[in-house]
């Protein structure tokens, strides 16, 4: 997907060449964390890593919560913080998140299960589900906060003033799911629409390279459908389930 987002950025007529180079550099050095570091899977190393947390036996909930929070705060500079202590096993409020200053994208391991991921699924399903979530996080390098941290993790807008003005206008654009905006939670241009564009670019590029995606795994007697319809049906379902106002999916 990193290779597919770069042409999209390169085609932006309102972004100058210097800004594009910074954007490319941020994407190149972005840390991507899905599985924990190997130390997590070695019992001895894992026990050593988590031995710094207090014993929770016999303590009340608030005591345990405060104790763990203090330890967790002290571990922020630990070499295993991003790829062990901060790795989500199962998605809860957020299936994925992007940390701006560390320039790091983390996906919960639990995302690698249905309905977001099927190992033998077509590329339309893979990119329309987990791919769209990944694309959203990658696009945050260019949202209103992403342009305030450069490749050296230094705060400050790295876009030229005229480019920054256009980017701010696009970042503040709300895309409403219906004309009645009071009924549905508005979707931001960043990261929702930009992430969808990245995921679709990845999907169309993969289709041209892998003829296997043309295999049609349809249910008997189901009406004819195309890979494009599958891709956007998944996106529509995702948007409908997410538009509840509290950020949690509901059926």
JSON list of C-alpha atoms in Angstrom, two decimals:
[
{"chain": "A", "resi": 1, "resn": "UNK", "atom": "CA", "xyz": [0.00, 0.00, 0.00]},
{"chain": "A", "resi": 2, "resn": "UNK", "atom": "CA", "xyz": [2.94, 2.32, 0.59]},
{"chain": "A", "resi": 3, "resn": "UNK", "atom": "CA", "xyz": [3.83, 1.97, -3.06]},
{"chain": "A", "resi": 4, "resn": "UNK", "atom": "CA", "xyz": [0.26, 2.76, -4.09]},
{"chain": "A", "resi": 5, "resn": "UNK", "atom": "CA", "xyz": [-0.18, 5.90, -2.00]},
{"chain": "A", "resi": 6, "resn": "UNK", "atom": "CA", "xyz": [2.91, 7.60, -3.46]},
{"chain": "A", "resi": 7, "resn": "UNK", "atom": "CA", "xyz": [1.48, 7.98, -7.00]},
{"chain": "A", "resi": 8, "resn": "UNK", "atom": "CA", "xyz": [-1.66, 9.49, -5.48]},
{"chain": "A", "resi": 9, "resn": "UNK", "atom": "CA", "xyz": [0.43, 12.08, -3.65]},
{"chain": "A", "resi": 10, "resn": "UNK", "atom": "CA", "xyz": [2.56, 12.69, -6.73]},
{"chain": "A", "resi": 11, "resn": "UNK", "atom": "CA", "xyz": [-0.58, 13.47, -8.76]},
{"chain": "A", "resi": 12, "resn": "UNK", "atom": "CA", "xyz": [-1.74, 16.19, -6.34]},
{"chain": "A", "resi": 13, "resn": "UNK", "atom": "CA", "xyz": [-1.68, 19.39, -8.37]},
{"chain": "A", "resi": 14, "resn": "UNK", "atom": "CA", "xyz": [-1.87, 21.62, -5.29]},
{"chain": "A", "resi": 15, "resn": "UNK", "atom": "CA", "xyz": [1.20, 20.17, -3.53]},
{"chain": "A", "resi": 16, "resn": "UNK", "atom": "CA", "xyz": [4.69, 21.38, -4.45]},
{"chain": "A", "resi": 17, "resn": "UNK", "atom": "CA", "xyz": [7.66, 19.08, -5.02]},
{"chain": "A", "resi": 18, "resn": "UNK", "atom": "CA", "xyz": [9.39, 19.82, -1.69]},
{"chain": "A", "resi": 19, "resn": "UNK", "atom": "CA", "xyz": [6.25, 18.89, 0.25]},
{"chain": "A", "resi": 20, "resn": "UNK", "atom": "CA", "xyz": [5.85, 15.71, -1.78]},
{"chain": "A", "resi": 21, "resn": "UNK", "atom": "CA", "xyz": [9.41, 14.66, -0.94]},
{"chain": "A", "resi": 22, "resn": "UNK", "atom": "CA", "xyz": [8.74, 15.11, 2.79]},
{"chain": "A", "resi": 23, "resn": "UNK", "atom": "CA", "xyz": [5.52, 13.10, 2.47]},
{"chain": "A", "resi": 24, "resn": "UNK", "atom": "CA", "xyz": [7.39, 10.29, 0.67]},
{"chain": "A", "resi": 25, "resn": "UNK", "atom": "CA", "xyz": [10.08, 10.29, 3.37]},
{"chain": "A", "resi": 26, "resn": "UNK", "atom": "CA", "xyz": [7.48, 9.99, 6.14]},
{"chain": "A", "resi": 27, "resn": "UNK", "atom": "CA", "xyz": [5.92, 7.01, 4.38]},
{"chain": "A", "resi": 28, "resn": "UNK", "atom": "CA", "xyz": [9.31, 5.36, 3.83]},
{"chain": "A", "resi": 29, "resn": "UNK", "atom": "CA", "xyz": [10.32, 5.50, 7.50]},
{"chain": "A", "resi": 30, "resn": "UNK", "atom": "CA", "xyz": [6.85, 4.85, 8.96]},
{"chain": "A", "resi": 31, "resn": "UNK", "atom": "CA", "xyz": [6.95, 2.04, 11.51]},
{"chain": "A", "resi": 32, "resn": "UNK", "atom": "CA", "xyz": [4.28, -0.60, 10.99]},
{"chain": "A", "resi": 33, "resn": "UNK", "atom": "CA", "xyz": [3.48, -2.87, 13.92]},
{"chain": "A", "resi": 34, "resn": "UNK", "atom": "CA", "xyz": [1.11, -5.84, 13.73]},
{"chain": "A", "resi": 35, "resn": "UNK", "atom": "CA", "xyz": [2.80, -8.75, 15.49]},
{"chain": "A", "resi": 36, "resn": "UNK", "atom": "CA", "xyz": [4.72, -8.20, 18.75]},
{"chain": "A", "resi": 37, "resn": "UNK", "atom": "CA", "xyz": [8.50, -8.45, 18.84]},
{"chain": "A", "resi": 38, "resn": "UNK", "atom": "CA", "xyz": [9.99, -11.95, 19.04]},
{"chain": "A", "resi": 39, "resn": "UNK", "atom": "CA", "xyz": [10.72, -11.42, 22.76]},
{"chain": "A", "resi": 40, "resn": "UNK", "atom": "CA", "xyz": [6.97, -11.63, 23.38]},
{"chain": "A", "resi": 41, "resn": "UNK", "atom": "CA", "xyz": [6.86, -15.24, 22.17]},
{"chain": "A", "resi": 42, "resn": "UNK", "atom": "CA", "xyz": [9.80, -16.42, 24.30]},
{"chain": "A", "resi": 43, "resn": "UNK", "atom": "CA", "xyz": [8.48, -17.29, 27.75]},
{"chain": "A", "resi": 44, "resn": "UNK", "atom": "CA", "xyz": [11.58, -16.24, 29.66]},
{"chain": "A", "resi": 45, "resn": "UNK", "atom": "CA", "xyz": [11.85, -12.91, 27.84]},
{"chain": "A", "resi": 46, "resn": "UNK", "atom": "CA", "xyz": [8.12, -12.24, 28.14]},
{"chain": "A", "resi": 47, "resn": "UNK", "atom": "CA", "xyz": [8.16, -12.89, 31.88]},
{"chain": "A", "resi": 48, "resn": "UNK", "atom": "CA", "xyz": [11.10, -10.50, 32.25]},
{"chain": "A", "resi": 49, "resn": "UNK", "atom": "CA", "xyz": [9.32, -7.79, 30.27]},
{"chain": "A", "resi": 50, "resn": "UNK", "atom": "CA", "xyz": [6.14, -7.98, 32.35]},
{"chain": "A", "resi": 51, "resn": "UNK", "atom": "CA", "xyz": [7.84, -8.52, 35.71]},
{"chain": "A", "resi": 52, "resn": "UNK", "atom": "CA", "xyz": [8.00, -4.72, 36.12]},
{"chain": "A", "resi": 53, "resn": "UNK", "atom": "CA", "xyz": [4.24, -4.60, 36.69]},
{"chain": "A", "resi": 54, "resn": "UNK", "atom": "CA", "xyz": [2.97, -4.90, 40.30]},
{"chain": "A", "resi": 55, "resn": "UNK", "atom": "CA", "xyz": [1.33, -8.01, 41.72]},
{"chain": "A", "resi": 56, "resn": "UNK", "atom": "CA", "xyz": [-2.43, -7.56, 41.37]},
{"chain": "A", "resi": 57, "resn": "UNK", "atom": "CA", "xyz": [-3.48, -10.33, 43.74]},
{"chain": "A", "resi": 58, "resn": "UNK", "atom": "CA", "xyz": [-5.41, -9.09, 46.74]},
{"chain": "A", "resi": 59, "resn": "UNK", "atom": "CA", "xyz": [-5.64, -5.49, 45.53]},
{"chain": "A", "resi": 60, "resn": "UNK", "atom": "CA", "xyz": [-8.76, -3.58, 44.55]},
{"chain": "A", "resi": 61, "resn": "UNK", "atom": "CA", "xyz": [-9.42, -2.42, 41.01]},
{"chain": "A", "resi": 62, "resn": "UNK", "atom": "CA", "xyz": [-8.39, 1.23, 41.42]},
{"chain": "A", "resi": 63, "resn": "UNK", "atom": "CA", "xyz": [-5.14, 0.30, 43.16]},
{"chain": "A", "resi": 64, "resn": "UNK", "atom": "CA", "xyz": [-4.25, -2.06, 40.32]},
{"chain": "A", "resi": 65, "resn": "UNK", "atom": "CA", "xyz": [-5.26, 0.49, 37.68]},
{"chain": "A", "resi": 66, "resn": "UNK", "atom": "CA", "xyz": [-3.16, 3.28, 39.17]},
{"chain": "A", "resi": 67, "resn": "UNK", "atom": "CA", "xyz": [-0.19, 1.00, 39.75]},
{"chain": "A", "resi": 68, "resn": "UNK", "atom": "CA", "xyz": [-0.21, -0.31, 36.18]},
{"chain": "A", "resi": 69, "resn": "UNK", "atom": "CA", "xyz": [-0.72, 3.18, 34.76]},
{"chain": "A", "resi": 70, "resn": "UNK", "atom": "CA", "xyz": [2.36, 4.50, 36.55]},
{"chain": "A", "resi": 71, "resn": "UNK", "atom": "CA", "xyz": [4.49, 1.60, 35.30]},
{"chain": "A", "resi": 72, "resn": "UNK", "atom": "CA", "xyz": [3.12, 1.96, 31.77]},
{"chain": "A", "resi": 73, "resn": "UNK", "atom": "CA", "xyz": [3.99, 5.66, 31.80]},
{"chain": "A", "resi": 74, "resn": "UNK", "atom": "CA", "xyz": [7.57, 4.94, 32.85]},
{"chain": "A", "resi": 75, "resn": "UNK", "atom": "CA", "xyz": [7.92, 2.40, 30.03]},
{"chain": "A", "resi": 76, "resn": "UNK", "atom": "CA", "xyz": [7.27, 4.88, 27.21]},
{"chain": "A", "resi": 77, "resn": "UNK", "atom": "CA", "xyz": [11.00, 5.17, 26.50]},
{"chain": "A", "resi": 78, "resn": "UNK", "atom": "CA", "xyz": [11.60, 1.42, 26.73]},
{"chain": "A", "resi": 79, "resn": "UNK", "atom": "CA", "xyz": [12.95, -0.17, 23.53]},
{"chain": "A", "resi": 80, "resn": "UNK", "atom": "CA", "xyz": [10.06, -2.65, 23.53]},
{"chain": "A", "resi": 81, "resn": "UNK", "atom": "CA", "xyz": [7.32, -0.10, 24.20]},
{"chain": "A", "resi": 82, "resn": "UNK", "atom": "CA", "xyz": [6.01, 0.20, 20.63]},
{"chain": "A", "resi": 83, "resn": "UNK", "atom": "CA", "xyz": [6.32, -3.46, 19.60]},
{"chain": "A", "resi": 84, "resn": "UNK", "atom": "CA", "xyz": [5.40, -5.23, 22.86]},
{"chain": "A", "resi": 85, "resn": "UNK", "atom": "CA", "xyz": [3.87, -3.08, 25.60]},
{"chain": "A", "resi": 86, "resn": "UNK", "atom": "CA", "xyz": [1.82, -0.98, 23.19]},
{"chain": "A", "resi": 87, "resn": "UNK", "atom": "CA", "xyz": [0.64, -3.75, 20.84]},
{"chain": "A", "resi": 88, "resn": "UNK", "atom": "CA", "xyz": [-3.10, -4.45, 20.92]},
{"chain": "A", "resi": 89, "resn": "UNK", "atom": "CA", "xyz": [-4.08, -8.09, 20.81]},
{"chain": "A", "resi": 90, "resn": "UNK", "atom": "CA", "xyz": [-7.77, -7.56, 20.15]},
{"chain": "A", "resi": 91, "resn": "UNK", "atom": "CA", "xyz": [-9.44, -4.48, 18.66]},
{"chain": "A", "resi": 92, "resn": "UNK", "atom": "CA", "xyz": [-11.65, -2.57, 21.04]},
{"chain": "A", "resi": 93, "resn": "UNK", "atom": "CA", "xyz": [-12.37, 1.11, 20.53]},
{"chain": "A", "resi": 94, "resn": "UNK", "atom": "CA", "xyz": [-9.87, 1.40, 17.67]},
{"chain": "A", "resi": 95, "resn": "UNK", "atom": "CA", "xyz": [-8.91, -1.38, 15.29]},
{"chain": "A", "resi": 96, "resn": "UNK", "atom": "CA", "xyz": [-5.83, 0.58, 14.31]},
{"chain": "A", "resi": 97, "resn": "UNK", "atom": "CA", "xyz": [-4.14, 3.81, 15.27]},
{"chain": "A", "resi": 98, "resn": "UNK", "atom": "CA", "xyz": [-1.42, 6.10, 14.01]},
{"chain": "A", "resi": 99, "resn": "UNK", "atom": "CA", "xyz": [0.98, 7.87, 16.38]},
{"chain": "A", "resi": 100, "resn": "UNK", "atom": "CA", "xyz": [2.02, 11.16, 14.84]},
{"chain": "A", "resi": 101, "resn": "UNK", "atom": "CA", "xyz": [5.38, 12.03, 16.40]},
{"chain": "A", "resi": 102, "resn": "UNK", "atom": "CA", "xyz": [6.80, 8.45, 16.35]},
{"chain": "A", "resi": 103, "resn": "UNK", "atom": "CA", "xyz": [5.32, 8.11, 12.83]},
{"chain": "A", "resi": 104, "resn": "UNK", "atom": "CA", "xyz": [4.09, 4.65, 13.72]},
{"chain": "A", "resi": 105, "resn": "UNK", "atom": "CA", "xyz": [1.01, 2.70, 12.60]},
{"chain": "A", "resi": 106, "resn": "UNK", "atom": "CA", "xyz": [-0.26, -0.15, 14.77]},
{"chain": "A", "resi": 107, "resn": "UNK", "atom": "CA", "xyz": [-2.87, -2.74, 13.79]},
{"chain": "A", "resi": 108, "resn": "UNK", "atom": "CA", "xyz": [-4.50, -4.94, 16.42]},
{"chain": "A", "resi": 109, "resn": "UNK", "atom": "CA", "xyz": [-3.60, -8.61, 15.93]},
{"chain": "A", "resi": 110, "resn": "UNK", "atom": "CA", "xyz": [-7.26, -9.48, 16.26]},
{"chain": "A", "resi": 111, "resn": "UNK", "atom": "CA", "xyz": [-7.86, -7.73, 12.93]},
{"chain": "A", "resi": 112, "resn": "UNK", "atom": "CA", "xyz": [-6.28, -10.74, 11.22]},
{"chain": "A", "resi": 113, "resn": "UNK", "atom": "CA", "xyz": [-9.54, -12.64, 11.66]},
{"chain": "A", "resi": 114, "resn": "UNK", "atom": "CA", "xyz": [-12.95, -12.55, 10.02]},
{"chain": "A", "resi": 115, "resn": "UNK", "atom": "CA", "xyz": [-14.76, -10.44, 9.05]},
{"chain": "A", "resi": 116, "resn": "UNK", "atom": "CA", "xyz": [-11.87, -8.06, 8.33]},
{"chain": "A", "resi": 117, "resn": "UNK", "atom": "CA", "xyz": [-9.41, -10.63, 7.04]},
{"chain": "A", "resi": 118, "resn": "UNK", "atom": "CA", "xyz": [-9.72, -14.01, 5.33]},
{"chain": "A", "resi": 119, "resn": "UNK", "atom": "CA", "xyz": [-6.51, -15.71, 4.26]},
{"chain": "A", "resi": 120, "resn": "UNK", "atom": "CA", "xyz": [-7.94, -17.11, 1.03]},
{"chain": "A", "resi": 121, "resn": "UNK", "atom": "CA", "xyz": [-10.26, -14.20, 0.25]},
{"chain": "A", "resi": 122, "resn": "UNK", "atom": "CA", "xyz": [-10.21, -12.33, -3.05]},
{"chain": "A", "resi": 123, "resn": "UNK", "atom": "CA", "xyz": [-8.27, -9.09, -3.22]},
{"chain": "A", "resi": 124, "resn": "UNK", "atom": "CA", "xyz": [-11.54, -7.15, -3.30]},
{"chain": "A", "resi": 125, "resn": "UNK", "atom": "CA", "xyz": [-12.46, -8.47, 0.15]},
{"chain": "A", "resi": 126, "resn": "UNK", "atom": "CA", "xyz": [-8.96, -8.08, 1.61]},
{"chain": "A", "resi": 127, "resn": "UNK", "atom": "CA", "xyz": [-8.50, -4.52, 0.43]},
{"chain": "A", "resi": 128, "resn": "UNK", "atom": "CA", "xyz": [-12.09, -3.47, 1.04]},
{"chain": "A", "resi": 129, "resn": "UNK", "atom": "CA", "xyz": [-11.97, -4.55, 4.68]},
{"chain": "A", "resi": 130, "resn": "UNK", "atom": "CA", "xyz": [-8.60, -4.52, 6.44]},
{"chain": "A", "resi": 131, "resn": "UNK", "atom": "CA", "xyz": [-7.04, -2.62, 3.54]},
{"chain": "A", "resi": 132, "resn": "UNK", "atom": "CA", "xyz": [-9.38, 0.34, 4.00]},
{"chain": "A", "resi": 133, "resn": "UNK", "atom": "CA", "xyz": [-8.52, 0.54, 7.70]},
{"chain": "A", "resi": 134, "resn": "UNK", "atom": "CA", "xyz": [-4.80, 0.43, 6.93]},
{"chain": "A", "resi": 135, "resn": "UNK", "atom": "CA", "xyz": [-5.21, 3.07, 4.24]},
{"chain": "A", "resi": 136, "resn": "UNK", "atom": "CA", "xyz": [-6.90, 5.39, 6.71]},
{"chain": "A", "resi": 137, "resn": "UNK", "atom": "CA", "xyz": [-3.96, 5.24, 9.10]},
{"chain": "A", "resi": 138, "resn": "UNK", "atom": "CA", "xyz": [-1.42, 5.81, 6.32]},
{"chain": "A", "resi": 139, "resn": "UNK", "atom": "CA", "xyz": [-3.33, 8.84, 5.05]},
{"chain": "A", "resi": 140, "resn": "UNK", "atom": "CA", "xyz": [-3.02, 10.48, 8.46]},
{"chain": "A", "resi": 141, "resn": "UNK", "atom": "CA", "xyz": [0.52, 11.50, 7.53]},
{"chain": "A", "resi": 142, "resn": "UNK", "atom": "CA", "xyz": [-1.18, 14.27, 5.52]},
{"chain": "A", "resi": 143, "resn": "UNK", "atom": "CA", "xyz": [-4.10, 15.26, 7.76]},
{"chain": "A", "resi": 144, "resn": "UNK", "atom": "CA", "xyz": [-4.23, 18.44, 9.85]},
{"chain": "A", "resi": 145, "resn": "UNK", "atom": "CA", "xyz": [-2.01, 16.89, 12.53]},
{"chain": "A", "resi": 146, "resn": "UNK", "atom": "CA", "xyz": [0.21, 14.85, 10.24]},
{"chain": "A", "resi": 147, "resn": "UNK", "atom": "CA", "xyz": [1.54, 17.95, 8.50]},
{"chain": "A", "resi": 148, "resn": "UNK", "atom": "CA", "xyz": [2.69, 19.38, 11.84]},
{"chain": "A", "resi": 149, "resn": "UNK", "atom": "CA", "xyz": [5.45, 16.78, 12.34]},
{"chain": "A", "resi": 150, "resn": "UNK", "atom": "CA", "xyz": [8.22, 16.23, 9.82]},
{"chain": "A", "resi": 151, "resn": "UNK", "atom": "CA", "xyz": [10.43, 13.20, 9.17]},
{"chain": "A", "resi": 152, "resn": "UNK", "atom": "CA", "xyz": [12.71, 14.15, 12.08]},
{"chain": "A", "resi": 153, "resn": "UNK", "atom": "CA", "xyz": [9.76, 14.15, 14.52]},
{"chain": "A", "resi": 154, "resn": "UNK", "atom": "CA", "xyz": [10.05, 17.92, 14.90]},
{"chain": "A", "resi": 155, "resn": "UNK", "atom": "CA", "xyz": [6.81, 19.83, 15.39]},
{"chain": "A", "resi": 156, "resn": "UNK", "atom": "CA", "xyz": [5.97, 22.52, 12.87]},
{"chain": "A", "resi": 157, "resn": "UNK", "atom": "CA", "xyz": [4.03, 22.70, 9.61]},
{"chain": "A", "resi": 158, "resn": "UNK", "atom": "CA", "xyz": [6.31, 21.49, 6.81]},
{"chain": "A", "resi": 159, "resn": "UNK", "atom": "CA", "xyz": [3.96, 22.50, 4.00]},
{"chain": "A", "resi": 160, "resn": "UNK", "atom": "CA", "xyz": [4.40, 25.77, 2.16]},
{"chain": "A", "resi": 161, "resn": "UNK", "atom": "CA", "xyz": [1.80, 28.40, 3.24]},
{"chain": "A", "resi": 162, "resn": "UNK", "atom": "CA", "xyz": [-0.26, 28.15, 0.05]},
{"chain": "A", "resi": 163, "resn": "UNK", "atom": "CA", "xyz": [-0.16, 24.35, 0.14]},
{"chain": "A", "resi": 164, "resn": "UNK", "atom": "CA", "xyz": [-0.99, 24.31, 3.85]},
{"chain": "A", "resi": 165, "resn": "UNK", "atom": "CA", "xyz": [-4.08, 26.44, 3.20]},
{"chain": "A", "resi": 166, "resn": "UNK", "atom": "CA", "xyz": [-5.41, 23.98, 0.59]},
{"chain": "A", "resi": 167, "resn": "UNK", "atom": "CA", "xyz": [-4.62, 21.01, 2.82]},
{"chain": "A", "resi": 168, "resn": "UNK", "atom": "CA", "xyz": [-6.43, 22.63, 5.77]},
{"chain": "A", "resi": 169, "resn": "UNK", "atom": "CA", "xyz": [-9.50, 23.22, 3.62]},
{"chain": "A", "resi": 170, "resn": "UNK", "atom": "CA", "xyz": [-9.56, 19.60, 2.51]},
{"chain": "A", "resi": 171, "resn": "UNK", "atom": "CA", "xyz": [-8.86, 18.27, 6.00]},
{"chain": "A", "resi": 172, "resn": "UNK", "atom": "CA", "xyz": [-11.81, 20.20, 7.43]},
{"chain": "A", "resi": 173, "resn": "UNK", "atom": "CA", "xyz": [-14.23, 18.94, 4.79]},
{"chain": "A", "resi": 174, "resn": "UNK", "atom": "CA", "xyz": [-16.96, 16.71, 6.24]},
{"chain": "A", "resi": 175, "resn": "UNK", "atom": "CA", "xyz": [-18.49, 14.03, 4.04]},
{"chain": "A", "resi": 176, "resn": "UNK", "atom": "CA", "xyz": [-22.02, 13.32, 5.20]},
{"chain": "A", "resi": 177, "resn": "UNK", "atom": "CA", "xyz": [-23.43, 9.85, 4.65]},
{"chain": "A", "resi": 178, "resn": "UNK", "atom": "CA", "xyz": [-26.91, 11.31, 4.03]},
{"chain": "A", "resi": 179, "resn": "UNK", "atom": "CA", "xyz": [-28.47, 14.69, 3.33]},
{"chain": "A", "resi": 180, "resn": "UNK", "atom": "CA", "xyz": [-29.82, 14.61, 6.88]},
{"chain": "A", "resi": 181, "resn": "UNK", "atom": "CA", "xyz": [-26.53, 15.22, 8.67]},
{"chain": "A", "resi": 182, "resn": "UNK", "atom": "CA", "xyz": [-28.18, 15.16, 12.11]},
{"chain": "A", "resi": 183, "resn": "UNK", "atom": "CA", "xyz": [-29.04, 11.48, 11.74]},
{"chain": "A", "resi": 184, "resn": "UNK", "atom": "CA", "xyz": [-25.61, 10.20, 10.74]},
{"chain": "A", "resi": 185, "resn": "UNK", "atom": "CA", "xyz": [-22.22, 10.97, 12.20]},
{"chain": "A", "resi": 186, "resn": "UNK", "atom": "CA", "xyz": [-20.29, 12.96, 9.55]},
{"chain": "A", "resi": 187, "resn": "UNK", "atom": "CA", "xyz": [-17.25, 11.27, 8.03]},
{"chain": "A", "resi": 188, "resn": "UNK", "atom": "CA", "xyz": [-14.09, 13.37, 7.73]},
{"chain": "A", "resi": 189, "resn": "UNK", "atom": "CA", "xyz": [-12.27, 13.67, 4.42]},
{"chain": "A", "resi": 190, "resn": "UNK", "atom": "CA", "xyz": [-9.20, 12.59, 6.38]},
{"chain": "A", "resi": 191, "resn": "UNK", "atom": "CA", "xyz": [-8.83, 9.74, 7.05]},
{"chain": "A", "resi": 192, "resn": "UNK", "atom": "CA", "xyz": [-12.02, 8.10, 5.75]},
{"chain": "A", "resi": 193, "resn": "UNK", "atom": "CA", "xyz": [-12.17, 9.22, 2.11]},
{"chain": "A", "resi": 194, "resn": "UNK", "atom": "CA", "xyz": [-8.41, 9.45, 1.65]},
{"chain": "A", "resi": 195, "resn": "UNK", "atom": "CA", "xyz": [-8.01, 5.98, 3.17]},
{"chain": "A", "resi": 196, "resn": "UNK", "atom": "CA", "xyz": [-10.61, 4.58, 0.80]},
{"chain": "A", "resi": 197, "resn": "UNK", "atom": "CA", "xyz": [-8.73, 6.06, -2.16]},
{"chain": "A", "resi": 198, "resn": "UNK", "atom": "CA", "xyz": [-5.50, 4.42, -1.00]},
{"chain": "A", "resi": 199, "resn": "UNK", "atom": "CA", "xyz": [-7.19, 1.04, -0.48]},
{"chain": "A", "resi": 200, "resn": "UNK", "atom": "CA", "xyz": [-8.85, 1.19, -3.90]},
{"chain": "A", "resi": 201, "resn": "UNK", "atom": "CA", "xyz": [-5.56, 2.12, -5.56]},
{"chain": "A", "resi": 202, "resn": "UNK", "atom": "CA", "xyz": [-3.99, -0.94, -3.94]},
{"chain": "A", "resi": 203, "resn": "UNK", "atom": "CA", "xyz": [-6.89, -3.12, -5.08]},
{"chain": "A", "resi": 204, "resn": "UNK", "atom": "CA", "xyz": [-6.82, -1.99, -8.71]},
{"chain": "A", "resi": 205, "resn": "UNK", "atom": "CA", "xyz": [-3.03, -2.36, -8.86]},
{"chain": "A", "resi": 206, "resn": "UNK", "atom": "CA", "xyz": [-3.22, -5.89, -7.46]},
{"chain": "A", "resi": 207, "resn": "UNK", "atom": "CA", "xyz": [-5.94, -6.90, -9.93]},
{"chain": "A", "resi": 208, "resn": "UNK", "atom": "CA", "xyz": [-3.68, -6.05, -12.86]},
{"chain": "A", "resi": 209, "resn": "UNK", "atom": "CA", "xyz": [-0.88, -8.23, -11.47]},
{"chain": "A", "resi": 210, "resn": "UNK", "atom": "CA", "xyz": [-2.71, -11.26, -10.09]},
{"chain": "A", "resi": 211, "resn": "UNK", "atom": "CA", "xyz": [-5.04, -13.11, -12.44]},
{"chain": "A", "resi": 212, "resn": "UNK", "atom": "CA", "xyz": [-6.20, -15.33, -9.55]},
{"chain": "A", "resi": 213, "resn": "UNK", "atom": "CA", "xyz": [-8.49, -12.54, -8.34]},
{"chain": "A", "resi": 214, "resn": "UNK", "atom": "CA", "xyz": [-10.65, -13.26, -11.35]},
{"chain": "A", "resi": 215, "resn": "UNK", "atom": "CA", "xyz": [-11.75, -16.53, -9.74]},
{"chain": "A", "resi": 216, "resn": "UNK", "atom": "CA", "xyz": [-15.38, -16.05, -8.78]},
{"chain": "A", "resi": 217, "resn": "UNK", "atom": "CA", "xyz": [-16.16, -17.52, -5.34]},
{"chain": "A", "resi": 218, "resn": "UNK", "atom": "CA", "xyz": [-19.88, -16.85, -5.51]},
{"chain": "A", "resi": 219, "resn": "UNK", "atom": "CA", "xyz": [-22.77, -18.48, -3.71]},
{"chain": "A", "resi": 220, "resn": "UNK", "atom": "CA", "xyz": [-24.98, -20.60, -5.95]},
{"chain": "A", "resi": 221, "resn": "UNK", "atom": "CA", "xyz": [-27.95, -18.74, -7.47]},
{"chain": "A", "resi": 222, "resn": "UNK", "atom": "CA", "xyz": [-26.58, -15.38, -6.26]},
{"chain": "A", "resi": 223, "resn": "UNK", "atom": "CA", "xyz": [-26.94, -12.52, -8.72]},
{"chain": "A", "resi": 224, "resn": "UNK", "atom": "CA", "xyz": [-23.86, -11.67, -10.74]},
{"chain": "A", "resi": 225, "resn": "UNK", "atom": "CA", "xyz": [-21.42, -9.28, -9.11]},
{"chain": "A", "resi": 226, "resn": "UNK", "atom": "CA", "xyz": [-18.02, -7.81, -9.85]},
{"chain": "A", "resi": 227, "resn": "UNK", "atom": "CA", "xyz": [-14.92, -7.29, -7.72]},
{"chain": "A", "resi": 228, "resn": "UNK", "atom": "CA", "xyz": [-15.65, -3.56, -7.70]},
{"chain": "A", "resi": 229, "resn": "UNK", "atom": "CA", "xyz": [-19.10, -4.21, -6.26]},
{"chain": "A", "resi": 230, "resn": "UNK", "atom": "CA", "xyz": [-17.63, -6.43, -3.53]},
{"chain": "A", "resi": 231, "resn": "UNK", "atom": "CA", "xyz": [-15.05, -3.80, -2.64]},
{"chain": "A", "resi": 232, "resn": "UNK", "atom": "CA", "xyz": [-17.50, -0.93, -2.31]},
{"chain": "A", "resi": 233, "resn": "UNK", "atom": "CA", "xyz": [-20.16, -3.07, -0.62]},
{"chain": "A", "resi": 234, "resn": "UNK", "atom": "CA", "xyz": [-17.64, -3.80, 2.12]},
{"chain": "A", "resi": 235, "resn": "UNK", "atom": "CA", "xyz": [-16.86, -0.10, 2.44]},
{"chain": "A", "resi": 236, "resn": "UNK", "atom": "CA", "xyz": [-20.56, 0.78, 2.64]},
{"chain": "A", "resi": 237, "resn": "UNK", "atom": "CA", "xyz": [-21.15, -1.82, 5.35]},
{"chain": "A", "resi": 238, "resn": "UNK", "atom": "CA", "xyz": [-18.16, -0.50, 7.30]},
{"chain": "A", "resi": 239, "resn": "UNK", "atom": "CA", "xyz": [-19.46, 3.08, 7.07]},
{"chain": "A", "resi": 240, "resn": "UNK", "atom": "CA", "xyz": [-22.98, 2.11, 8.14]},
{"chain": "A", "resi": 241, "resn": "UNK", "atom": "CA", "xyz": [-21.78, 0.14, 11.15]},
{"chain": "A", "resi": 242, "resn": "UNK", "atom": "CA", "xyz": [-19.39, 2.90, 12.22]},
{"chain": "A", "resi": 243, "resn": "UNK", "atom": "CA", "xyz": [-21.90, 5.75, 11.89]},
{"chain": "A", "resi": 244, "resn": "UNK", "atom": "CA", "xyz": [-23.38, 5.28, 15.36]},
{"chain": "A", "resi": 245, "resn": "UNK", "atom": "CA", "xyz": [-21.88, 8.35, 16.99]},
{"chain": "A", "resi": 246, "resn": "UNK", "atom": "CA", "xyz": [-19.85, 6.60, 19.69]},
{"chain": "A", "resi": 247, "resn": "UNK", "atom": "CA", "xyz": [-17.20, 5.09, 17.43]},
{"chain": "A", "resi": 248, "resn": "UNK", "atom": "CA", "xyz": [-18.31, 1.50, 18.05]},
{"chain": "A", "resi": 249, "resn": "UNK", "atom": "CA", "xyz": [-19.82, -0.81, 15.46]},
{"chain": "A", "resi": 250, "resn": "UNK", "atom": "CA", "xyz": [-23.38, -1.95, 15.88]},
{"chain": "A", "resi": 251, "resn": "UNK", "atom": "CA", "xyz": [-25.51, -4.18, 13.69]}
]
